[in-house]
Amino acid sequence: MKESENLRIPLIAGNWKMFKTAAEARETAAQLIQLVDDVKNVEIMIAPPFTSLSVVAEIIQNSRIGLGAQNLHWAKEGAFTGEISASMLVSAGCEYVIIGHSERRQYFGETDETVHQKLHAAIQAGLIPILCVGETGTQRDEKKTFSVLDKQMENGLEKLTFDAYHLLVVAYEPVWAIGTGKTASPDQVQEVHLYLRRHIEKQFGEALAKATRILYGGSVKPNNITELMALPDVDGALVGGASLQPDVFSKIIHF
Ligand code: PEP
């Protein structure tokens, strides 16, 4: 049994990215509710596109599934065409928000500085932030994995405060494993997760390090989730492609 088991309830989170119309999202969520009705001691979250948040919020209320968003803007409101604020997410029914996903860093100019501002806004609004960090394949080959992670963690989390009501979730998502079918090996995952937990301990102290859930993300599938979840410092998964089909995602949730 994991020494930390009682402290950290596993979280299995689905990132639907830019997939599904509102009607499709509603149908997927409805099917998932039925499939995970028997699951105990696992927190489940789905993050549909913004346009489906309200419709999914309605269908998952009174279910075991929580709602998350894939991004937010740090300002409370303002002339920021195309952006969505933390309070808008809360009013749409969100409890979680994914911040700093590598696709946003890669394609939409997300930086550690904007990640930091978004984390601050999410915490202020009472959302649970899921901070994504991870190295590219080249950075791993050049043995820069840990320095990249240090920078993402230090700059992203600088001067933020967390407590029992403002817990942090970190997702380790090696960029080279996202949507590629390549999963990091169990040894690689455990090595990085332990490193991240020690980093949190140095930055915030032992209590937060023990309470912080560190998810793995990168081509998680029903056939690799059991092995990943058995690792001592893996507290859940952030799942992209395999979260789009309710039967497949349900198998992952039943790890
Ligand atoms: C993700 O988008 O966070 C992700 C991990 O994607 P995939 O599971 O498809 O690799």
PDB file of C-alpha atoms in Angstrom, residues 12-17 173 216-221 225 237-244 249 252:
ATOM      1  CA  ILE A  12      -8.174  10.750 -13.050  1.00  0.00           C
ATOM      2  CA  ALA A  13      -8.716  13.767 -15.270  1.00  0.00           C
ATOM      3  CA  GLY A  14      -9.838  13.833 -18.904  1.00  0.00           C
ATOM      4  CA  ASN A  15      -8.735  16.636 -21.194  1.00  0.00           C
ATOM      5  CA  TRP A  16     -11.081  16.703 -24.183  1.00  0.00           C
ATOM      6  CA  LYS A  17      -9.019  19.373 -25.948  1.00  0.00           C
ATOM      7  CA  GLU A 173       3.435  15.517 -19.010  1.00  0.00           C
ATOM      8  CA  TYR A 216       1.140  11.534 -15.047  1.00  0.00           C
ATOM      9  CA  GLY A 217       0.019  12.464 -18.559  1.00  0.00           C
ATOM     10  CA  GLY A 218       1.203  11.217 -21.926  1.00  0.00           C
ATOM     11  CA  SER A 219      -0.502   8.433 -23.900  1.00  0.00           C
ATOM     12  CA  VAL A 220      -2.187   6.926 -20.858  1.00  0.00           C
ATOM     13  CA  LYS A 221      -4.325   3.971 -21.963  1.00  0.00           C
ATOM     14  CA  ILE A 225      -2.662   2.721 -16.266  1.00  0.00           C
ATOM     15  CA  ALA A 237      -3.480  10.666 -14.593  1.00  0.00           C
ATOM     16  CA  LEU A 238      -4.248  13.449 -17.016  1.00  0.00           C
ATOM     17  CA  VAL A 239      -5.660  11.712 -20.059  1.00  0.00           C
ATOM     18  CA  GLY A 240      -6.139  13.259 -23.493  1.00  0.00           C
ATOM     19  CA  GLY A 241      -7.091  11.055 -26.434  1.00  0.00           C
ATOM     20  CA  ALA A 242      -8.220   8.082 -24.368  1.00  0.00           C
ATOM     21  CA  SER A 243     -10.679  10.234 -22.388  1.00  0.00           C
ATOM     22  CA  LEU A 244     -12.807  10.965 -25.452  1.00  0.00           C
ATOM     23  CA  PHE A 249     -11.877   6.312 -20.197  1.00  0.00           C
ATOM     24  CA  ILE A 252      -8.680   3.867 -17.065  1.00  0.00           C
TER      25      ILE A 252
END
